CSV table of C-alpha atoms in Angstrom, one decimal:
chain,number,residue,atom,x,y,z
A,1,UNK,CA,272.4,-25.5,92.1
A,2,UNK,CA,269.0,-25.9,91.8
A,3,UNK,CA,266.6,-24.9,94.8
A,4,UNK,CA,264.8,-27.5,96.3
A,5,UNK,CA,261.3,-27.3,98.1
A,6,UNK,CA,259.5,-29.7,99.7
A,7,UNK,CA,255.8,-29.7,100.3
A,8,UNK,CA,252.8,-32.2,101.5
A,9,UNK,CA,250.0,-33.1,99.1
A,10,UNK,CA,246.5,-34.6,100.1
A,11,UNK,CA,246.2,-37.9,97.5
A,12,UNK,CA,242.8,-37.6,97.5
A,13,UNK,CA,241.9,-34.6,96.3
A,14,UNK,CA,244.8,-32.7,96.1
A,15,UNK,CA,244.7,-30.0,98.6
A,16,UNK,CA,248.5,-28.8,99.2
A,17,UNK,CA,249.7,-27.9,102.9
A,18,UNK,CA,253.3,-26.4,104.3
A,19,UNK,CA,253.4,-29.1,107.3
A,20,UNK,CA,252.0,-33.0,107.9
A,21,UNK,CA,248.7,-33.1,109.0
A,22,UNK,CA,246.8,-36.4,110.2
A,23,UNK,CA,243.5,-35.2,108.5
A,24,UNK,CA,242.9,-33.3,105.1
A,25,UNK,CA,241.0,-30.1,106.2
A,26,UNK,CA,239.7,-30.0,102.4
A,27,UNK,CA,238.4,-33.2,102.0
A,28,UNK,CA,238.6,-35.0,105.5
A,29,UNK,CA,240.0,-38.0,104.8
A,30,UNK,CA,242.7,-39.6,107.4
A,31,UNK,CA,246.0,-40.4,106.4
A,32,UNK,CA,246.1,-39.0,103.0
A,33,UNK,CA,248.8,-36.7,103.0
A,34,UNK,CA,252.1,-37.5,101.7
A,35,UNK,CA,255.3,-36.0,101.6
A,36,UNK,CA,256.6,-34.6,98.0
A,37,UNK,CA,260.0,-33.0,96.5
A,38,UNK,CA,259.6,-30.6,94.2
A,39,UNK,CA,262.8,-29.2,92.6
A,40,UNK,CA,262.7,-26.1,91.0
A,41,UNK,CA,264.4,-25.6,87.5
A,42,UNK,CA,263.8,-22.8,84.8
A,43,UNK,CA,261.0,-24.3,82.6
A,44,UNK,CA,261.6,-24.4,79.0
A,45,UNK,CA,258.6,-24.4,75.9
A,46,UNK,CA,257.0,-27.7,75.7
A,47,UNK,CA,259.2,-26.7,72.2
A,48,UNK,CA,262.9,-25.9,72.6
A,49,UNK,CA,262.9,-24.6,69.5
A,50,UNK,CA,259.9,-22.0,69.9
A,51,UNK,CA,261.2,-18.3,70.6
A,52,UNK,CA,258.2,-16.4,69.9
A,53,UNK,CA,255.7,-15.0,72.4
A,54,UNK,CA,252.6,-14.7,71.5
A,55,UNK,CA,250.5,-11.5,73.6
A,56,UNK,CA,246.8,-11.6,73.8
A,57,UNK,CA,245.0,-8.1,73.6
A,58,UNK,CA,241.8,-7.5,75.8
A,59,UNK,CA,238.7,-7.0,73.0
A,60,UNK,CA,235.1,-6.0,73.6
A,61,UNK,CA,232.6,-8.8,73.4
A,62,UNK,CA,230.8,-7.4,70.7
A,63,UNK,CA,234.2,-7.0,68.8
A,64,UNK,CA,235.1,-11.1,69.4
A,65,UNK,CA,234.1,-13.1,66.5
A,66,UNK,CA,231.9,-16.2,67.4
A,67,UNK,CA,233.3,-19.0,64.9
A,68,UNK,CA,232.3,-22.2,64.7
A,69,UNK,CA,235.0,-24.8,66.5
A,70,UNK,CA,237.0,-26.6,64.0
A,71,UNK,CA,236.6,-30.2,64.5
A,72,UNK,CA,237.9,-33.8,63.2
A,73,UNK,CA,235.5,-36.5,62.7
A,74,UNK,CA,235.8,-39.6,64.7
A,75,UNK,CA,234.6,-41.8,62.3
A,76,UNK,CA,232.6,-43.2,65.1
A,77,UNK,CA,228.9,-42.0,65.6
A,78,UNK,CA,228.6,-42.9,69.3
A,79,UNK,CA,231.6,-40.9,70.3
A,80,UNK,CA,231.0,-37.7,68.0
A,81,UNK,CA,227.4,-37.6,69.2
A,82,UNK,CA,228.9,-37.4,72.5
A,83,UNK,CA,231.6,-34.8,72.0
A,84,UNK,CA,229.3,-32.4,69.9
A,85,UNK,CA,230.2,-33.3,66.7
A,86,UNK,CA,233.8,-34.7,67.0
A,87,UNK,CA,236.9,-33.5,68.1
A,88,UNK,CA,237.6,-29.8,68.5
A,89,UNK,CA,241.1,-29.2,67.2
A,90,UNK,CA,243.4,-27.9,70.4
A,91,UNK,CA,241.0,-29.4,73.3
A,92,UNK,CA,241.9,-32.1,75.7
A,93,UNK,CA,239.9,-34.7,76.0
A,94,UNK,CA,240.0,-36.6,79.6
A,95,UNK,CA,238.7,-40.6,79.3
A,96,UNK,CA,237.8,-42.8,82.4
A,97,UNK,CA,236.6,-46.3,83.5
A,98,UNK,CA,236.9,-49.0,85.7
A,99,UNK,CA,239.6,-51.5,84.9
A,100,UNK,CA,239.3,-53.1,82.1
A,101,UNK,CA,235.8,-51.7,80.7
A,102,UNK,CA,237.6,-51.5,77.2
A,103,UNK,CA,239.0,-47.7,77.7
A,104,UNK,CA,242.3,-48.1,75.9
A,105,UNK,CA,240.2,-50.3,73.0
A,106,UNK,CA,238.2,-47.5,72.2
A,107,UNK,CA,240.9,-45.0,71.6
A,108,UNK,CA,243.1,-47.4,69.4
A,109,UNK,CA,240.0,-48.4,67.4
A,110,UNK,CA,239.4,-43.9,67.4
A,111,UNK,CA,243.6,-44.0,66.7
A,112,UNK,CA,243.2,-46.6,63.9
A,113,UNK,CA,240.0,-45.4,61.9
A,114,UNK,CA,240.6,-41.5,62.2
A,115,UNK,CA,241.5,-39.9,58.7
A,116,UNK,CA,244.5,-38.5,60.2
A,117,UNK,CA,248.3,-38.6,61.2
A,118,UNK,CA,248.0,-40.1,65.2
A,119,UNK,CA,250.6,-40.8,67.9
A,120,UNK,CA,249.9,-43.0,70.6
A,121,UNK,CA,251.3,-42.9,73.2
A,122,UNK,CA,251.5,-45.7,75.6
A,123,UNK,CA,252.8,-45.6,79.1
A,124,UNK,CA,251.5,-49.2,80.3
A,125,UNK,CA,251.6,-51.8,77.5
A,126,UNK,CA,254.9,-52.4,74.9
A,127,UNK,CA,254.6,-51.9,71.0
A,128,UNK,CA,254.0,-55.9,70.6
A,129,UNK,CA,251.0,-55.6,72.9
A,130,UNK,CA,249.4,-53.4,71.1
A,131,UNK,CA,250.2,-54.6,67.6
A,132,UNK,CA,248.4,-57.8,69.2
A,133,UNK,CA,245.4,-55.6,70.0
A,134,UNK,CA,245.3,-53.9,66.7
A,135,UNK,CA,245.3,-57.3,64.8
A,136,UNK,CA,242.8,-58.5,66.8
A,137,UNK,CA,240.4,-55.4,66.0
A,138,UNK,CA,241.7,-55.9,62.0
A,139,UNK,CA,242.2,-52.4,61.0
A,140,UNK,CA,245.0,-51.4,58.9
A,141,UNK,CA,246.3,-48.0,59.0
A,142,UNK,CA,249.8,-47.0,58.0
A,143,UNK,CA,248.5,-43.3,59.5
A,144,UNK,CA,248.9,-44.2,63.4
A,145,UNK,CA,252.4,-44.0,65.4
A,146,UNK,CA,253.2,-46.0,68.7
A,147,UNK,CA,255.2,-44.8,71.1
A,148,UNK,CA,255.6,-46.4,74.3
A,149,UNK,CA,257.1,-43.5,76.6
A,150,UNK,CA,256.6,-42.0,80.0
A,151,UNK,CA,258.9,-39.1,80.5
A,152,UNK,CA,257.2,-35.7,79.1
A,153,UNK,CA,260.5,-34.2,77.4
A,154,UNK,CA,260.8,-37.4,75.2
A,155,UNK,CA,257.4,-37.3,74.1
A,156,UNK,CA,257.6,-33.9,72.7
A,157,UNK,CA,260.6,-34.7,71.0
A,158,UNK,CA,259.1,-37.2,69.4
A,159,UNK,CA,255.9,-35.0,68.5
A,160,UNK,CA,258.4,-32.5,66.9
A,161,UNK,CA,259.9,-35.2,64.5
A,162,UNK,CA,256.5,-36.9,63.7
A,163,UNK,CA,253.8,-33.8,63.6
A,164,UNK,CA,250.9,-35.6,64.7
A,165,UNK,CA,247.5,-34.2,64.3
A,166,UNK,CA,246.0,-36.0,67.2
A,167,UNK,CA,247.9,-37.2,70.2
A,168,UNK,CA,246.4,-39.9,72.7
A,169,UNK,CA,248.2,-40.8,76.2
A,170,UNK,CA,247.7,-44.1,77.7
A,171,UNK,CA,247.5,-43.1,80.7
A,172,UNK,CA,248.1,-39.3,82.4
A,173,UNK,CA,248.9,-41.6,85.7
A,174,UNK,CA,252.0,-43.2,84.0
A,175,UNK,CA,253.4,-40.0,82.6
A,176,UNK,CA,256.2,-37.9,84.5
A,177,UNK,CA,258.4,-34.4,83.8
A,178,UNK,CA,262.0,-34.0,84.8
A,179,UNK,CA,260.8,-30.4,86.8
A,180,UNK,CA,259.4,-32.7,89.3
A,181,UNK,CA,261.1,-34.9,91.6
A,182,UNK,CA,258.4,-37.1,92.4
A,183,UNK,CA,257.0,-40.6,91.7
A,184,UNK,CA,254.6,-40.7,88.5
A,185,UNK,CA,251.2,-40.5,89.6
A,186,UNK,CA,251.5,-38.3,92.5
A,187,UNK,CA,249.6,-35.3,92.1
A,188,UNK,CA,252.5,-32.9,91.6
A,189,UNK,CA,253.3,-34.8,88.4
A,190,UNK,CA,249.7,-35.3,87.4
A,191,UNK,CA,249.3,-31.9,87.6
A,192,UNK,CA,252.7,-30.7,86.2
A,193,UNK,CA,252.2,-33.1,83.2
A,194,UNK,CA,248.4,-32.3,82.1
A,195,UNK,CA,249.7,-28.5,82.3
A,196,UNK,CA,252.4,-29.3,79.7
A,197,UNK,CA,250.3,-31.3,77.2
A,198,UNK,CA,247.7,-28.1,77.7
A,199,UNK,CA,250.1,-25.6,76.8
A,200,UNK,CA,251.4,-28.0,73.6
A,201,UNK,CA,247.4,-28.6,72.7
A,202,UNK,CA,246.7,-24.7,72.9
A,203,UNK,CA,250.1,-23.5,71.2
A,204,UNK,CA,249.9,-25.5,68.3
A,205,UNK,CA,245.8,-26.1,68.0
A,206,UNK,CA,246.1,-30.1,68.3
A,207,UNK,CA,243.4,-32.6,69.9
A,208,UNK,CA,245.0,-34.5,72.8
A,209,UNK,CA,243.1,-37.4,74.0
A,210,UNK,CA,243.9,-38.6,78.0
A,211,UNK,CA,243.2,-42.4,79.7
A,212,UNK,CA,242.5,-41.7,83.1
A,213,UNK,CA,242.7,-44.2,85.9
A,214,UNK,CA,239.3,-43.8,88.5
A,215,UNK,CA,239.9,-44.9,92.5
A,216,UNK,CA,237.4,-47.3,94.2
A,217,UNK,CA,234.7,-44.8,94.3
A,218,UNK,CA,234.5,-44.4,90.8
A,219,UNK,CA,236.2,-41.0,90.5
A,220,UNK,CA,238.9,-40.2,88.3
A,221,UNK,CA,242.5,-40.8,90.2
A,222,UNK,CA,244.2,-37.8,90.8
A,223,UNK,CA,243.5,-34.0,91.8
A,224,UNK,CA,240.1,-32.7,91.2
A,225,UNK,CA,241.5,-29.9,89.4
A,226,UNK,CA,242.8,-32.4,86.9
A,227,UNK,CA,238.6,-32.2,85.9
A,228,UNK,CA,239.3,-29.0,85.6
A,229,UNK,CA,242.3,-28.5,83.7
A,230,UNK,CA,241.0,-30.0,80.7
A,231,UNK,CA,238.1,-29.8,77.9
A,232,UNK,CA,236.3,-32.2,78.2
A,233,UNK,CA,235.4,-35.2,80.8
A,234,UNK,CA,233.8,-38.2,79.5
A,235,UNK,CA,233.0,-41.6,81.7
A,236,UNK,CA,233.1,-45.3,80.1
A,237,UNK,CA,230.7,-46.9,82.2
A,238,UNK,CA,229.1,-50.8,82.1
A,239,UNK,CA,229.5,-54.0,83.8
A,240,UNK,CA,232.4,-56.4,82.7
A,241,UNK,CA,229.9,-59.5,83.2
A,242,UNK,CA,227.6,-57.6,80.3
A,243,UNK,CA,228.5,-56.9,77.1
A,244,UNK,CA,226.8,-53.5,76.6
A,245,UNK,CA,229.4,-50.2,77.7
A,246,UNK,CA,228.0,-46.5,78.0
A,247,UNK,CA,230.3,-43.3,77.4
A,248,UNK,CA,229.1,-40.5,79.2
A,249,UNK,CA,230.2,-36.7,78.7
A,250,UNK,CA,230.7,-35.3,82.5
A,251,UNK,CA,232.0,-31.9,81.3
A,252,UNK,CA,231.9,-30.5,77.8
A,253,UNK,CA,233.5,-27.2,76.9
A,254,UNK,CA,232.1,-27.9,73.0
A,255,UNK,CA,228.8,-28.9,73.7
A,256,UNK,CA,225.8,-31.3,75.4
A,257,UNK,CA,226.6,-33.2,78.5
A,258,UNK,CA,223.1,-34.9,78.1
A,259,UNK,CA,224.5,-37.0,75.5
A,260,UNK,CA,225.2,-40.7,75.5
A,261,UNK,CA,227.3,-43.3,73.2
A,262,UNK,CA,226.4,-47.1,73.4
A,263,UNK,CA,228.8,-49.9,72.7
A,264,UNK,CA,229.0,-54.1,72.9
A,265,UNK,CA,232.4,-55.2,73.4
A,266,UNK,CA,232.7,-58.0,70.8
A,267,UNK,CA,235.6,-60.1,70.4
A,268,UNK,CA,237.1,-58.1,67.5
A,269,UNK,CA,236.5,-54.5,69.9
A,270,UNK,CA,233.8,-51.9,70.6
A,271,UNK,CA,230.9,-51.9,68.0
A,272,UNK,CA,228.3,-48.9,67.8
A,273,UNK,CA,224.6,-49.5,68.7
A,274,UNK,CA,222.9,-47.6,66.9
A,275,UNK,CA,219.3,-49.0,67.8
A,276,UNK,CA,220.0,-50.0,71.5
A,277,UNK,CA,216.2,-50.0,71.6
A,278,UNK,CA,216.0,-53.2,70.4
A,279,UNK,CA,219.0,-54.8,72.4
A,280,UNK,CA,218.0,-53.6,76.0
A,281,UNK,CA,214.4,-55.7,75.7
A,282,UNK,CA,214.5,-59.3,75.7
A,283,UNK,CA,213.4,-61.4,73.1
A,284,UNK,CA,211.1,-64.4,74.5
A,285,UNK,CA,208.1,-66.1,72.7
A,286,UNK,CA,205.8,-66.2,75.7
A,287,UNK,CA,204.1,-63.5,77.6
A,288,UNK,CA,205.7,-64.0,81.1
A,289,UNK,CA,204.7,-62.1,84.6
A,290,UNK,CA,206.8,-59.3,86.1
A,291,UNK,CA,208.1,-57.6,82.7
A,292,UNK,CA,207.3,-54.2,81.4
A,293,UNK,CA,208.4,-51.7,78.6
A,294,UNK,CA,209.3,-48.5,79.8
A,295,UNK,CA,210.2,-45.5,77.5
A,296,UNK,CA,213.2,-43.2,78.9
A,297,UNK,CA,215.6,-40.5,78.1
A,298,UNK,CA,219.2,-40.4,77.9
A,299,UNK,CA,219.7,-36.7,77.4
A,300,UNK,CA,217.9,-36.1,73.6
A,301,UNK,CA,218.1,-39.9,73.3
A,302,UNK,CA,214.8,-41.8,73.3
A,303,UNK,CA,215.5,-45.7,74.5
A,304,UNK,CA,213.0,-48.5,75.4
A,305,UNK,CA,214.4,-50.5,78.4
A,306,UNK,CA,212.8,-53.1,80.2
A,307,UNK,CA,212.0,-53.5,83.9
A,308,UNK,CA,212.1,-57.0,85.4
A,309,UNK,CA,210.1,-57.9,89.2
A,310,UNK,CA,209.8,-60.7,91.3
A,311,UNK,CA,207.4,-60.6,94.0
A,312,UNK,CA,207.9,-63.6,96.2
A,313,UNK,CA,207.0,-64.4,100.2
A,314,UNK,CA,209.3,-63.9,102.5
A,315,UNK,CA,210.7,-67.0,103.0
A,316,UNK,CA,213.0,-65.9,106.4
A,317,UNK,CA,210.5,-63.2,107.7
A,318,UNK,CA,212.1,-59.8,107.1
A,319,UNK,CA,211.1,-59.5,103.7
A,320,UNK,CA,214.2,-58.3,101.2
A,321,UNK,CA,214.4,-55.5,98.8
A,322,UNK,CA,217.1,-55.9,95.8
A,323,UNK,CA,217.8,-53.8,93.0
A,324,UNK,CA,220.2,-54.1,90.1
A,325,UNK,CA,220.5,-50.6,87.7
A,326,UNK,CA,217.3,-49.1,90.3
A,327,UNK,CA,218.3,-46.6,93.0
A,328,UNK,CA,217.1,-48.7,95.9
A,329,UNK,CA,215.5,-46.0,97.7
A,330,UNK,CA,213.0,-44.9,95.2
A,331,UNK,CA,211.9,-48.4,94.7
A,332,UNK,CA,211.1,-48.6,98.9
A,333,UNK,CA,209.3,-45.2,97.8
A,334,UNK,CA,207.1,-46.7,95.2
A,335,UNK,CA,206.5,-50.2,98.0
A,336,UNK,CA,205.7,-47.7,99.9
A,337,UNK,CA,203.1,-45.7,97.5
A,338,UNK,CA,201.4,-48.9,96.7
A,339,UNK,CA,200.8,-50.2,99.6
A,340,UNK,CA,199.6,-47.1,101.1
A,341,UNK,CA,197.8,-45.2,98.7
A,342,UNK,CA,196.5,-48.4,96.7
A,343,UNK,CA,196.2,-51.0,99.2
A,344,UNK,CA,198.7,-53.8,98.0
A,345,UNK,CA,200.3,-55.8,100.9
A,346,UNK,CA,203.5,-56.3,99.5
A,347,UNK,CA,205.2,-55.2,102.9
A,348,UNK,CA,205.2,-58.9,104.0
A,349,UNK,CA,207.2,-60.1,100.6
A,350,UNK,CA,210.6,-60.0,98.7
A,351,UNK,CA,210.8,-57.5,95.8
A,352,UNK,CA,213.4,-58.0,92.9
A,353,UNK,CA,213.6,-55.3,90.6
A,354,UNK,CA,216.0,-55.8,87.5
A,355,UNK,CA,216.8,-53.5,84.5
A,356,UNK,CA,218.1,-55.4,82.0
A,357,UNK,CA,220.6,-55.5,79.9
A,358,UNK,CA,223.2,-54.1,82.9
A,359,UNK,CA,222.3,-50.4,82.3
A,360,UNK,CA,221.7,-48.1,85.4
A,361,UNK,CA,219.2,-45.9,84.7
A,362,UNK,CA,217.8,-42.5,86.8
A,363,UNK,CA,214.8,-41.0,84.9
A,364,UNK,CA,211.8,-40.8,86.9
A,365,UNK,CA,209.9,-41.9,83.9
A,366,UNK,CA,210.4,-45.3,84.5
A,367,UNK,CA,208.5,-45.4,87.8
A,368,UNK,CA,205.3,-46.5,86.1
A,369,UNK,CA,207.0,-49.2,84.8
A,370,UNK,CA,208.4,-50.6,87.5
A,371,UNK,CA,205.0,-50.2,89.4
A,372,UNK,CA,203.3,-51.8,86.8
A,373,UNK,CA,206.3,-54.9,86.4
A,374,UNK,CA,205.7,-55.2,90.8
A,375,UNK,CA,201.9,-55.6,90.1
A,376,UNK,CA,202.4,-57.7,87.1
A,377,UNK,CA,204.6,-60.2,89.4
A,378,UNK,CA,202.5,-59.7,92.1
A,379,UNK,CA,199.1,-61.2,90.1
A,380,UNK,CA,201.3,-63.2,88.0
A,381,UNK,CA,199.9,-62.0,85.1
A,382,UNK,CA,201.8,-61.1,81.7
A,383,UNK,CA,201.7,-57.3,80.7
A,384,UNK,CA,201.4,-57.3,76.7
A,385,UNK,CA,204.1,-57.2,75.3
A,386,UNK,CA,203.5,-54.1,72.9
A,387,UNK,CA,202.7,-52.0,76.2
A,388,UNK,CA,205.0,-49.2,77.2
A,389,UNK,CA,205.0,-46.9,79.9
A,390,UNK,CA,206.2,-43.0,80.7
A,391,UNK,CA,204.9,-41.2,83.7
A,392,UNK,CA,206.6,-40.8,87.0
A,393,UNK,CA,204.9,-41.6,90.4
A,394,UNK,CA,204.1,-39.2,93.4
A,395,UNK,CA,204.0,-39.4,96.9
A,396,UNK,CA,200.3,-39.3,97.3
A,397,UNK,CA,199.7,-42.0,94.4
A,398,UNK,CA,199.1,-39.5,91.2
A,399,UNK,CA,200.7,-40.2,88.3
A,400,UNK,CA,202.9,-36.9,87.0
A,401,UNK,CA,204.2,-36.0,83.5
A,402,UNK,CA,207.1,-36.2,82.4
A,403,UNK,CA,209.0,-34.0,80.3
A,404,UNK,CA,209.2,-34.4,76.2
A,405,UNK,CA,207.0,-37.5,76.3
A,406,UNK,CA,206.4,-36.8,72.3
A,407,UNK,CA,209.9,-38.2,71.8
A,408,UNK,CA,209.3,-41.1,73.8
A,409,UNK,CA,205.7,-41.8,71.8
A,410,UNK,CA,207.4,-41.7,68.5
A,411,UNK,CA,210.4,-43.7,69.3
A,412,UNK,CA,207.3,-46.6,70.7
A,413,UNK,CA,205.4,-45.7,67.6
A,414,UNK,CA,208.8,-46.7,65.6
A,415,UNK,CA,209.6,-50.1,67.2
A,416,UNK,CA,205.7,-51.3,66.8
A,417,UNK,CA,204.4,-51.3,70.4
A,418,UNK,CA,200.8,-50.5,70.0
A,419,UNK,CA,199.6,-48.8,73.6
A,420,UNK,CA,201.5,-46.1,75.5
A,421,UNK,CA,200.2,-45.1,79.2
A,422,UNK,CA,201.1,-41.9,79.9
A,423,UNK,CA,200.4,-39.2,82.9
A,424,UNK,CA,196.8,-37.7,82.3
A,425,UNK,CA,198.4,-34.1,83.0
A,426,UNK,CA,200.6,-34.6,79.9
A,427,UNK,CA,199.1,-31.7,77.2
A,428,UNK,CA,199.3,-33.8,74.2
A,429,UNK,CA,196.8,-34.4,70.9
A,430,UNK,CA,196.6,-38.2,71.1
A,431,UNK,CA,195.1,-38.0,67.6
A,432,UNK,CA,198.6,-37.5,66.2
A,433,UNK,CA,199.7,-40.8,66.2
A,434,UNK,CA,199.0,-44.4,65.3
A,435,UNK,CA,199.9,-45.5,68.7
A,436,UNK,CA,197.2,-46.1,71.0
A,437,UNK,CA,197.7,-43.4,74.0
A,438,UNK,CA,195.9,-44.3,77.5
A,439,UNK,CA,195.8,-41.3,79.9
A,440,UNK,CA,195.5,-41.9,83.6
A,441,UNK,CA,195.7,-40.1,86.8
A,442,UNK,CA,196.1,-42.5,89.7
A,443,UNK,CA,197.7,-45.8,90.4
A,444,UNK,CA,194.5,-47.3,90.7
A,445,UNK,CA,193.7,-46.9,87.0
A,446,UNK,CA,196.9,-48.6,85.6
A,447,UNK,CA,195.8,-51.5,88.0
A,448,UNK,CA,192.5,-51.4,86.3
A,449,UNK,CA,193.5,-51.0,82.6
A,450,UNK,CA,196.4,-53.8,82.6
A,451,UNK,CA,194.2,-56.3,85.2
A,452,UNK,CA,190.7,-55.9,85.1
């Protein structure tokens, strides 16, 4: 007769305690933890019929040999240039979103194009629902296996019959073991059941890709060392409203978590942007008030985005300060800047600031360009529309540099605009380029160059 053990689990970030307690001492949230059985059986190989044990021997550094990862190509640009380079044979990959942000689309499309024998597993949706999903993406490929299973032990004994090469679960919160006596998506099976598709990845050197459900903050559901546990971490971000999704790396074991993918979500799936330079600024015939150009990074990535402000008066006396993609605080910063340290009286007035194209973005770069959009609506008149901006503001009203602002000239030199105002502290030879680049110090001069 199997032993059986009962202990208490925090649902919120996983913290494990002998008794009920009213508050999480780890993450001190109320009311979070639950009640969980565990029963205790001898634990078999993820493969029953596996009898060898393979023993590691402790080597000198010098004595390790430094190869390069083995990897499988994606066939998709956006998400090898976030992994490193593709997929590094025996890693697991952990995928999250919000509901509905087009998570499962992308790995189906990956499980669909990839030059190689996939299983995918599907814990939420039938084999009919996602035949209807694969017709409506229209790729063939006789190459990927659907399985639509939750229990662990059936899974690998479907994975011994079919010898996958890459393995994707949809979703880790759907997915239970018969060691654990608990509910799927607790954390003792979350836990239990990433642990056994690690020791499977590792033993036998295949890629297994994981959904992830996130909670209302926007973190991935489940115990933070489920972040741990695995390779890599990457984030499908965007607004359902727009059309334009971002895939972040949070954690990469392979390579850079500075990188970025773009996508649209079209009718017929995810397609690539592979300019999204000339997708995030609008198209309009007239020069209108309140716009301007501003050259950022995302990580090695050189993008133009624009900035859109509306300075208005208050109509209902306390004036109101609304930003969509902006963190709200640096913008009061930069109200604050100008109307201190350059004499605007904009305290009395509504400020909208917009980036569009629904991206959030956080490089300080951009702060001359949203100073210059404010002062543009302000005056209510039109910034040209080949200027671009890259500097970030200070406190006392200088303009700063900002790193690798080379990168951010040349990708402006490529898409035509034909002035650049950049930090006067930048140490750059403006002769090298066609692009016309203004220098300036103080918020006074961008004032003066754009409106005198």
């Amino acid at each position: 007769m199997a032993k059986t053990k009962t202990t208490f689990f925090c649902q919120n970030c996983g913290a494990q305690y002998a008794k009920w307690l009213g508050q999480c001492k780890s993450c001190n949230e109320w009311n979070t933890i639950v009640e969980e059985v565990i029963q205790k059986e001898e634990k078999r190989n993820w493969q029953q019929s596996s009898t060898s044990k393979k023993t590691n021997k402790a080597l000198k550094i010098n004595e390790i040999s430094s190869e390069k990862e083995d990897r499988i190509s994606t066939k998709n640009n956006e998400l090898n240039r976030v992994l490193g380079g593709g997929i590094v044979k025996g890693s697991m990959t952990l995928l999250g979103g919000e509901p509905g942000i087009g998570k499962s689309t992308l790995l189906l499309q990956i499980a669909l194009t990839i030059p190689k024998k996939v299983l995918y597993v599907s814990g939420e949706e039938s084999q009919s629902q996602i035949k209807m999903r694969a017709e409506r993406l229209k790729i063939a490929n006789t190459n990927c296996l659907i399985l639509t299973e939750t229990n662990t032990q059936h899974i690998f004994r479907a994975i011994e019959e079919v010898q996958p090469e890459v393995v994707v679960i949809d979703s880790i919160q759907t997915l239970f073991t018969d060691y654990i006596e608990a509910s799927p998506g607790s954390i003792s099976q979350i836990r239990e059941t990433t642990a056994e598709l690690i020791k499977f990845a590792k033993e036998t050197a295949t890629p297994v890709l994981l959904i992830g459900h996130i909670t209302k903050d926007g973190n991935i559901a489940g115990p933070k060392i489920l972040e741990h546990m695995v390779d890599v971490v990457l984030q499908f971000e965007g607004d359902r409203n727009h059309t334009y999704r971002i895939l972040r790396a949070n954690k990469n074991r392979f390579g850079s978590t500075a990188e970025i993918g773009i996508y649209e979500m079209q009718n017929v799936g995810l397609r690539e942007v592979e300019n999204p330079s000339e997708i995030l600024i609008s198209q309009k015939d007239d020069d209108l008030s309140g716009t301007a150009i501003a050259a950022t990074l995302e990580g090695i990535r050189p993008l133009m985005i624009e900035v859109q402000a509306l300075v208005s008066t208050a109509v209902y006396g306390t004036p109101q300060r609304s930003s969509t993609g902006y963190d709200i605080k640096r913008l009061n910063m930069l109200l604050a800047v100008l109307e201190k340290r350059a004499g605007f009286r904009l305290g009395a007035k509504d400020v909208f600031l917009n980036i569009a194209g629904g991206i959030k973005v956080d490089d300080p770069a951009i702060d001359l360009a949203v100073i210059s959009a404010i002062l543009s609506s302000n005056e209510d008149e039109a910034i040209p529309q080949d200027y671009c901006f890259a500097a970030e503001i200070g406190l006392a009203g200088e303009i700063r540099p900002v790193n690798r602002v080379e990168q951010r000239i040349l990708e402006a030199e490529k898409l035509g605009f034909h002035k650049i105002f950049i930090s006067k502290f930048n140490k750059i030879n403006t002769g090298n380029y066609t692009i016309k680049v203004v220098k300036v110090s103080k918020v006074e001069d961008i004032f003066a160059n754009l409106f005198a």
